[in-house]
Amino acid sequence: MAIPKHVRSNFDTLVRAARAGDLALMECTAAVSGEPRYVLCAAGCTHSAFVMTPFGHLASGNPYEAYIPSPDPFNGHHLQS
C-alpha cells in the first residue's frame, strides 16, 4: 500500500519544522472523549500570535502493542518492547 500524497506532504512539513527547531509538544484535550492528549505540533508565529499545527498525538500505553506495520515486514514476528 502506497503512502497517500497528502500524508507524505504533511510528513515533509514535519521534517522541515524539526530541522528548523520549530516543533512543540502540547498538552491538549481530545475533542470527542475529553481525554488528555500530548500532541506533536509545528510551531510558527504571525505578526500577533503563535500558530500551532497539530500532526498527531503520542501513543498512550505501549506503542508496540498499538501498531503493526503494514504490510507486516516481520512476517508475524512483531517488535518486542
Short mmCIF file of C-alpha atoms in Angstrom, two decimals:
data_model
loop_
_atom_site.label_atom_id
_atom_site.label_comp_id
_atom_site.label_asym_id
_atom_site.label_seq_id
_atom_site.Cartn_x
_atom_site.Cartn_y
_atom_site.Cartn_z
CA MET A 1 0.00 0.00 0.00
CA ALA A 2 1.47 3.37 -1.01
CA ILE A 3 1.51 6.29 1.40
CA PRO A 4 -1.00 8.93 0.15
CA LYS A 5 0.47 12.14 -1.27
CA HIS A 6 -1.16 14.40 1.36
CA VAL A 7 0.30 12.24 4.16
CA ARG A 8 3.77 12.44 2.60
CA SER A 9 3.37 16.23 2.28
CA ASN A 10 2.45 16.52 5.97
CA PHE A 11 5.44 14.36 6.91
CA ASP A 12 7.76 16.56 4.83
CA THR A 13 6.37 19.63 6.63
CA LEU A 14 7.00 17.94 9.98
CA VAL A 15 10.61 17.15 8.98
CA ARG A 16 11.20 20.78 7.92
CA ALA A 17 9.82 22.01 11.24
CA ALA A 18 12.10 19.59 13.11
CA ARG A 19 15.17 20.77 11.19
CA ALA A 20 14.27 24.40 11.93
CA GLY A 21 13.71 23.72 15.63
CA ASP A 22 10.02 24.58 15.28
CA LEU A 23 8.43 21.55 16.95
CA ALA A 24 6.37 21.69 20.12
CA LEU A 25 4.74 19.12 22.38
CA MET A 26 1.44 20.47 23.67
CA GLU A 27 -0.91 19.09 26.28
CA CYS A 28 -4.40 19.16 24.77
CA THR A 29 -7.83 17.67 25.40
CA ALA A 30 -9.35 15.24 22.88
CA ALA A 31 -12.44 16.90 21.43
CA VAL A 32 -14.57 13.73 21.42
CA SER A 33 -13.50 11.84 24.54
CA GLY A 34 -12.23 14.68 26.73
CA GLU A 35 -9.10 12.65 27.49
CA PRO A 36 -5.72 14.37 27.79
CA ARG A 37 -3.51 14.07 24.72
CA TYR A 38 0.09 15.06 24.12
CA VAL A 39 0.18 16.49 20.61
CA LEU A 40 3.21 16.93 18.35
CA CYS A 41 2.87 20.30 16.61
CA ALA A 42 4.78 22.52 14.23
CA ALA A 43 5.11 25.94 15.83
CA GLY A 44 5.08 29.22 14.00
CA CYS A 45 4.02 32.79 14.51
CA THR A 46 2.19 35.54 12.71
CA HIS A 47 2.57 39.24 13.44
CA SER A 48 0.37 38.95 16.52
CA ALA A 49 0.04 35.30 17.59
CA PHE A 50 1.65 31.89 17.82
CA VAL A 51 0.28 29.24 15.46
CA MET A 52 0.41 25.53 16.28
CA THR A 53 -0.26 22.98 13.55
CA PRO A 54 -1.07 19.57 15.08
CA PHE A 55 0.32 16.48 13.37
CA GLY A 56 -0.68 13.75 15.78
CA HIS A 57 -0.68 12.71 19.39
CA LEU A 58 1.80 10.48 21.15
CA ALA A 59 0.55 6.97 21.76
CA SER A 60 -0.61 6.26 25.27
CA GLY A 61 0.44 2.96 26.76
CA ASN A 62 2.80 0.68 24.91
CA PRO A 63 3.03 1.78 21.24
CA TYR A 64 4.50 -1.61 20.30
CA GLU A 65 1.12 -3.12 21.21
CA ALA A 66 -0.91 -0.39 19.47
CA TYR A 67 0.54 -0.55 15.94
CA ILE A 68 1.51 -3.18 13.39
CA PRO A 69 3.43 -2.02 10.29
CA SER A 70 1.52 -2.68 7.10
CA PRO A 71 2.40 -4.74 5.22
CA ASP A 72 3.95 -6.65 8.10
CA PRO A 73 7.72 -6.67 7.41
CA PHE A 74 8.28 -9.12 10.26
CA ASN A 75 6.07 -11.88 8.80
CA GLY A 76 4.32 -12.47 12.10
CA HIS A 77 7.38 -11.78 14.28
CA HIS A 78 6.47 -8.45 15.87
CA LEU A 79 8.73 -5.98 17.66
CA GLN A 80 9.31 -6.64 21.32
CA SER A 81 9.01 -3.84 23.84
#
